[in-house]
Amino acid sequence: MEWETVIGLEVHVQLATKTKIFSGASTAFGAEPNTQACAIDLAMPGTLPSPNAEAFRYAVMFGLAIDAEIGKRSVFERKNYFYPDLPKGYQTTQLAEPIVGAGHVDIQLEDGSEKRIRIHHAHLEEDAGKSLHDLSSSIASQGMSGIDLNRAGTPLIEIVTEPDIRNAEEAVAFARKLHSIVTSLGICDGEMSQGSMRFDVNISVRLKGEEEFGTRTETKNLNSFKFMEKCIHQEVERQIDVLEDGGTITQETRLYDGETHTARAMRSKEEANDYRYFPCPDLLPVILTDDYIEDLRQSLPELPDARKQRFQQDYGLSSYDAGVLGSDAATAHYFESCATAASDAKLAANWVMGEISARLNAEEISISHAKVSAEQLAGLISRIKDQTISNKIAKQVFEAMWAGEGDADSIIDTKGLKQVSDSGAIEKLVDDVIANNPQQVENYRKADDAKRPKMLGFFVGQIMKASKGQANPQQVNKVLLDKLNA
Amino acid sequence: MNPSDVEKLAHLARLEISDDTIAEVSKSVSEVIKLVDQLQAASTEGVEPMAHPQDALQILRSDEVTEGNVRDAFQAIAPATEDGLYLVPKVID
Amino acid sequence: MHKLSIAELSRNLKNKVFSSVEATRHFLERSKKLNPEFNAYITLTEEQALAEAAEADKRLAAGDDNVLCGVPIAHKDIFCTNGVRTSCGSRMLDNFIPPYDATVVANYRAAGAVMLGKTNMDEFAMGSSNETSWYGKVRNPWAPNCVPGGSSGGSAAVVAAMMAPGATATDTGGSIRQPAALCGITGLKPTYGRVSRWGMIAFASSLDQGGVMARSAEDAAILLNAMASYDSKDSTCINEPVPDYTATLHNKLEGLRIGLPEEYFGEGLHPEIQAAVEDAIKILEKRGASIKKISLPHSHLAVPAYYVIAPAECSANLSRFDGVRYGHRCEDPKDLMDLFKRSRGEGFGEEVKRRILVGTYALSAGYYDAYYRKAQQVRRLIKQDFDEAFNDVDVILGPTAPTPAFEFGAKGNDPVAMYLEDIYTIATNLAGLPGMSIPCGLVDNKPVGLQLIGQAWDEARLLNVANEFQHHSDFHTWTPGGLA
């Protein structure tokens, strides 16, 4: 039997506003519990919501970026359910009249092909607070959970796709592209580990050629591309196993555990979701003018696709390199600053995609937290270009820079890593090696032209070793050839 | 509207209703439903629903932090807190 | 002193006839004496009131010319008061001391008014008899075996018994006008959006409106001047200029066109109330007003529409009372569900639970269109009836309530009978219009009210008509027998 997977995503993107969607409390991450929850966020009696203009601006920017119809009239509704991290007992969200209508996002797959993922709509809503359960403190020992409402009221856009995604690769490509769009727009900080982007994945399988969709499950709150990929693979496999064993899929909500990398059905019974939506009577319809929307369209920052093209044209980068470096605004900015300061795009691209990216991955941090700044990296690249150091030494210098030992010049200085280009010194090194290896010299001189380059490597290696890697390799080559051929 | 319907509603609304009052509650809820059922006779085809008395539009607030840390004042009136957190029986997802 | 109007109190304070501390002490003493009988206050804030009065005296000495500076008033216990328990008449909030003021409270504070205490009310403003309060029933100063009306029954009784010269109140379906009528005082519910709802504990957000109670239209105008303001913290508060409501009180009524809706004079109306209202209208005719019979054809749908919309909104508005952050929390909850269900089950009274259930039903899957959407459509039809009527008339007059004050328990377990108490007042809330009730006589020795309904933002005209009526009649000066 051949199975086909059908995936739809709901993506929650936290907007990078200074304040909550309905209150003037700060949204800064990492504050002490409940120190950023004001009377409105706590749903104190008599308090009323006051919508944030910036949240609307960001949502419209997103809509324009995905070529969507903008809801010139949008209406907040109440979605009613009880949960301790939902202070009002309802979430203020949008349903019938969302801010962003149908649009699309184009993704590129590994084989180079493009695919269009349709966006059903995107709406503005408020985030909930957090329930902290696995505390080692006395709270847990009392059989209690702690509620922190700092996050309650943080503005979100929930982006809902059509069921256009067919496998994990597409899902991840889509998620990355979305990350790239929202960070390029500057409407989200993109910090996945802080929950700035969370994915709910709806998955079903059906026999190839079947028209009807299979029963789907929803796995909630995935906050990394890696988890999402793993979760999809597991869930697809699970569903196929069930179906091939003659079973049926139960429509359920599942939770993915990032520690064990397994998902399970939620224990809290989802009693027939009856959210009793109705228009929020504390808020009025929001009307956006054509001028407002046009102004935003005109001032939209550069989007990933446009940037990729520009990087190919302006910096002569390959399609792949341009795509990687242009994917998110922070990386693009880092690369461009470095390339400009070093006046060498190719070297800058290699270093950003090479050493920098490796380091970031290893330490699981984003480029905005890189321990070597774009300017510092440019300083290092400049020393490679002017042959003060070799590429090999440069890597050594980079390690020291990353470890916080200073910028390239001071490290080269204090460690005495400067390349030896003094011809007298190099001649001396070459002479010594020739004198110490008479047999190899004889062999070389007898050998034919085809074998000589390889044999030359031996001498170069000896010389570089003797110079502790600091001899200028081009100069060594030239002097060595002159002497051997003499 | 029988007692089991009312129990379902009470569950949705998270209201405990004791067994000895459920019959009475369902009777009175039924009476209210009967009252509002008079709406069904009204002819409302093509009438735009009216959510607000004034035909006004939402005014949006500028994105400036205006609220500070009010935790102590608000947790002073909370039923159960510890380490700055509100306490509830263990949340099971 | 307690017989003085707010205007007179203000003049005496300005002229140093007595100080605010003296006036405040007088009303506090009177309240302490009478309240055990009427149960109109939930909380008397004696210490704070005297401190505020002393502050007001300083302001007066410094020449503060605010009319309300030093005048003691009472606040309905639905308005949040910083540092003072705000119960909303519910066990749920019996322990709730908000660390913030409602905008209305802040406005009066800024004007220099002194808060005497917080008045009793139907729980969460749901009721028309004040019998649903966790703090017990309020007795009608005119007939202690009868209800004062509701939900602002405490405010009405406080004013009628002269325990305060004026009080704040709220009106979602008649909660200012009906108790004003039953207690023989003047009550005004402003246009929806005139008064900020910030800090006013919500019952039904699209219907709730703060307003005032006093013993005359002039005093109501003075109180509204301070209460009405634009407030960006309430998105539904409308930025319309606030006129000086006292400036137009004495405008002549010549040419005033009064509409009498035939639907407000039909079956169910006590015949003697009908007679009193008709006599009142004659007084206005004498002042040069013309009378026109009008029709508000969807009136009979107002109560059904209201009992979908108000419960639906309240079912969500009251979800925040979950025992987690404030208010009542049950003992030793065994799990989350138990915490929610028991805290709410114990914290809310019967009527509140009934309305939450009805609202939950009206919004639940499969019923939304038949109830909520339908009610919102009917709401527009009702609004259109008024729009149509106001093409031909300036104000609409009728009875405020179909009966005078009834005895405790008279409506028994029949919620619908109680709901019909508001049959003449509810449409005004659905349409967001201003409405007033002024005394127009006695039936069975109990006061009855004349209702005035105006166009949106036309409070000044209602106050003008009421004031002219009160200048040419003396119903509003009648006080309950036995209450010197």
Short mmCIF file of N, CA and C in Angstrom, two decimals, chain A residues 17-21 23-24 33-35 37 42 44 50-53 82-83 133 138 142-147 255 267-268 271 276 281 283-285 287, chain B residues 11-14 51-52 56-71 74-75 77 82-93:
data_model
loop_
_atom_site.label_atom_id
_atom_site.label_comp_id
_atom_site.label_asym_id
_atom_site.label_seq_id
_atom_site.Cartn_x
_atom_site.Cartn_y
_atom_site.Cartn_z
N THR A 17 6.33 43.50 19.72
CA THR A 17 5.90 44.81 20.24
C THR A 17 6.50 45.02 21.62
N LYS A 18 6.53 46.28 22.04
CA LYS A 18 7.06 46.57 23.38
C LYS A 18 6.06 46.15 24.45
N THR A 19 4.77 46.27 24.13
CA THR A 19 3.74 46.00 25.14
C THR A 19 2.77 44.93 24.68
N LYS A 20 1.93 44.50 25.60
CA LYS A 20 0.94 43.47 25.34
C LYS A 20 -0.07 43.94 24.30
N ILE A 21 -0.86 43.00 23.81
CA ILE A 21 -1.84 43.36 22.78
C ILE A 21 -2.97 44.20 23.37
N SER A 23 -2.76 45.63 26.77
CA SER A 23 -2.36 46.41 27.94
C SER A 23 -0.99 47.03 27.71
N GLY A 24 -0.66 47.98 28.55
CA GLY A 24 0.63 48.67 28.44
C GLY A 24 1.73 48.00 29.25
N PRO A 33 8.58 36.05 37.64
CA PRO A 33 7.17 35.70 37.43
C PRO A 33 6.20 36.81 37.87
N ASN A 34 5.24 37.05 37.03
CA ASN A 34 4.12 37.96 37.34
C ASN A 34 4.54 39.40 37.62
N THR A 35 5.75 39.78 37.22
CA THR A 35 6.13 41.19 37.39
C THR A 35 5.77 42.01 36.16
N ALA A 37 2.68 41.48 34.62
CA ALA A 37 1.26 41.20 34.44
C ALA A 37 0.50 42.30 35.16
N LEU A 42 -4.17 40.38 34.33
CA LEU A 42 -4.65 39.52 35.41
C LEU A 42 -6.16 39.37 35.37
N MET A 44 -8.41 41.53 36.20
CA MET A 44 -9.02 42.03 37.42
C MET A 44 -10.43 42.53 37.08
N SER A 50 -7.33 47.35 25.82
CA SER A 50 -6.98 48.54 25.05
C SER A 50 -6.01 48.10 23.95
N PRO A 51 -6.49 47.92 22.72
CA PRO A 51 -5.66 47.27 21.69
C PRO A 51 -4.46 48.12 21.23
N ASN A 52 -3.39 47.40 20.95
CA ASN A 52 -2.09 47.97 20.61
C ASN A 52 -2.00 48.19 19.09
N ALA A 53 -1.76 49.43 18.67
CA ALA A 53 -1.70 49.77 17.25
C ALA A 53 -0.57 49.02 16.54
N PHE A 82 -11.93 27.36 30.05
CA PHE A 82 -11.30 27.59 31.35
C PHE A 82 -9.93 26.94 31.40
N TYR A 83 -8.95 27.69 31.81
CA TYR A 83 -7.62 27.16 32.03
C TYR A 83 -6.92 28.12 32.97
N HIS A 133 4.76 23.26 36.08
CA HIS A 133 4.37 22.10 36.87
C HIS A 133 5.54 21.35 37.49
N SER A 138 8.75 23.65 46.82
CA SER A 138 7.69 23.21 47.72
C SER A 138 6.33 23.26 47.03
N GLN A 142 3.45 20.27 47.27
CA GLN A 142 2.07 20.44 47.75
C GLN A 142 1.05 19.92 46.73
N GLY A 143 1.55 19.36 45.62
CA GLY A 143 0.65 18.89 44.58
C GLY A 143 0.07 20.03 43.77
N MET A 144 0.81 21.14 43.73
CA MET A 144 0.30 22.33 43.03
C MET A 144 1.16 22.66 41.82
N SER A 145 0.58 23.48 40.93
CA SER A 145 1.34 24.09 39.86
C SER A 145 1.37 25.59 40.11
N GLY A 146 2.38 26.25 39.56
CA GLY A 146 2.48 27.70 39.69
C GLY A 146 2.09 28.37 38.38
N ILE A 147 1.40 29.49 38.48
CA ILE A 147 0.97 30.19 37.28
C ILE A 147 1.73 31.52 37.17
N LEU A 255 0.74 15.85 22.55
CA LEU A 255 1.80 16.73 23.06
C LEU A 255 3.13 16.09 22.76
N ARG A 267 -3.75 14.24 28.22
CA ARG A 267 -4.53 13.56 29.25
C ARG A 267 -5.82 14.30 29.57
N SER A 268 -5.69 15.66 29.59
CA SER A 268 -6.90 16.43 29.86
C SER A 268 -7.86 16.17 28.70
N GLU A 271 -13.07 17.67 25.92
CA GLU A 271 -14.50 17.49 25.82
C GLU A 271 -14.95 18.35 24.64
N ARG A 276 -17.77 28.50 22.09
CA ARG A 276 -18.79 29.55 22.21
C ARG A 276 -18.25 30.93 21.81
N PRO A 281 -17.68 42.18 23.23
CA PRO A 281 -18.43 43.43 23.37
C PRO A 281 -17.62 44.57 23.99
N LEU A 283 -14.80 45.50 22.75
CA LEU A 283 -13.97 46.05 21.68
C LEU A 283 -14.84 46.36 20.46
N LEU A 284 -14.40 47.32 19.70
CA LEU A 284 -15.16 47.74 18.52
C LEU A 284 -14.44 47.25 17.27
N PRO A 285 -15.12 47.25 16.13
CA PRO A 285 -14.44 46.81 14.90
C PRO A 285 -13.25 47.74 14.59
N ILE A 287 -11.04 49.37 11.79
CA ILE A 287 -11.11 49.67 10.36
C ILE A 287 -9.77 50.25 9.92
N HIS B 11 -21.18 22.08 33.30
CA HIS B 11 -19.79 21.63 33.16
C HIS B 11 -19.02 22.60 32.26
N LEU B 12 -19.61 22.97 31.13
CA LEU B 12 -18.97 23.94 30.23
C LEU B 12 -18.67 25.24 30.97
N ALA B 13 -19.60 25.65 31.81
CA ALA B 13 -19.48 26.92 32.53
C ALA B 13 -18.76 26.75 33.86
N ARG B 14 -18.30 25.53 34.15
CA ARG B 14 -17.59 25.24 35.39
C ARG B 14 -18.36 25.72 36.63
N ALA B 51 -23.93 44.50 17.30
CA ALA B 51 -23.14 44.08 18.45
C ALA B 51 -22.96 45.21 19.45
N HIS B 52 -23.00 46.44 18.96
CA HIS B 52 -22.76 47.59 19.83
C HIS B 52 -23.81 48.66 19.59
N ALA B 56 -19.54 52.93 16.38
CA ALA B 56 -18.23 53.55 16.55
C ALA B 56 -17.12 52.58 16.17
N LEU B 57 -15.94 53.12 15.98
CA LEU B 57 -14.80 52.30 15.59
C LEU B 57 -13.75 52.26 16.69
N GLN B 58 -12.98 51.20 16.66
CA GLN B 58 -11.95 51.01 17.68
C GLN B 58 -10.83 52.04 17.52
N ILE B 59 -10.42 52.61 18.63
CA ILE B 59 -9.24 53.47 18.65
C ILE B 59 -8.09 52.65 19.21
N LEU B 60 -6.93 52.73 18.54
CA LEU B 60 -5.80 51.89 18.96
C LEU B 60 -4.82 52.69 19.81
N ARG B 61 -4.19 51.99 20.70
CA ARG B 61 -3.26 52.57 21.67
C ARG B 61 -1.85 52.53 21.09
N SER B 62 -1.02 53.52 21.43
CA SER B 62 0.36 53.47 20.96
C SER B 62 1.15 52.51 21.84
N ASP B 63 2.19 51.94 21.23
CA ASP B 63 2.91 50.83 21.86
C ASP B 63 3.95 51.35 22.85
N GLU B 64 3.50 51.91 23.96
CA GLU B 64 4.40 52.43 24.97
C GLU B 64 4.13 51.71 26.29
N VAL B 65 5.19 51.33 26.97
CA VAL B 65 5.02 50.66 28.26
C VAL B 65 4.50 51.68 29.28
N THR B 66 3.34 51.41 29.84
CA THR B 66 2.74 52.31 30.83
C THR B 66 2.55 51.63 32.18
N GLU B 67 2.70 50.29 32.19
CA GLU B 67 2.42 49.55 33.43
C GLU B 67 3.71 48.99 34.00
N GLY B 68 3.87 49.14 35.28
CA GLY B 68 5.07 48.62 35.94
C GLY B 68 4.78 47.33 36.68
N ASN B 69 5.65 46.99 37.59
CA ASN B 69 5.49 45.77 38.38
C ASN B 69 4.48 46.00 39.51
N VAL B 70 3.35 45.33 39.43
CA VAL B 70 2.30 45.49 40.44
C VAL B 70 2.07 44.18 41.19
N ARG B 71 3.05 43.30 41.13
CA ARG B 71 2.86 41.95 41.67
C ARG B 71 2.48 41.95 43.16
N PHE B 74 -1.10 43.07 43.85
CA PHE B 74 -2.16 42.19 43.36
C PHE B 74 -2.09 40.80 44.00
N GLN B 75 -0.90 40.36 44.38
CA GLN B 75 -0.84 39.05 45.02
C GLN B 75 -1.25 39.13 46.49
N ILE B 77 -3.96 40.17 47.43
CA ILE B 77 -5.38 39.83 47.50
C ILE B 77 -5.66 38.48 46.83
N GLU B 82 2.95 31.61 45.87
CA GLU B 82 4.26 31.27 46.44
C GLU B 82 5.31 31.61 45.40
N ASP B 83 6.42 32.16 45.83
CA ASP B 83 7.51 32.54 44.94
C ASP B 83 7.02 33.39 43.76
N GLY B 84 6.05 34.22 44.01
CA GLY B 84 5.56 35.10 42.95
C GLY B 84 4.60 34.44 41.99
N LEU B 85 4.28 33.16 42.23
CA LEU B 85 3.38 32.44 41.32
C LEU B 85 2.01 32.25 41.98
N TYR B 86 0.97 32.23 41.16
CA TYR B 86 -0.36 31.86 41.65
C TYR B 86 -0.42 30.34 41.72
N LEU B 87 -0.94 29.83 42.81
CA LEU B 87 -0.97 28.37 42.97
C LEU B 87 -2.34 27.79 42.59
N VAL B 88 -2.29 26.71 41.85
CA VAL B 88 -3.50 25.96 41.51
C VAL B 88 -3.18 24.47 41.65
N PRO B 89 -4.22 23.65 41.83
CA PRO B 89 -3.95 22.21 41.84
C PRO B 89 -3.23 21.82 40.55
N LYS B 90 -2.38 20.83 40.64
CA LYS B 90 -1.49 20.45 39.55
C LYS B 90 -2.20 20.45 38.19
N VAL B 91 -1.58 21.15 37.25
CA VAL B 91 -2.13 21.23 35.90
C VAL B 91 -1.66 20.00 35.13
N ILE B 92 -2.61 19.26 34.59
CA ILE B 92 -2.26 18.07 33.79
C ILE B 92 -2.71 18.30 32.36
N ASP B 93 -1.73 18.34 31.45
CA ASP B 93 -2.07 18.61 30.04
C ASP B 93 -2.68 17.40 29.36
#
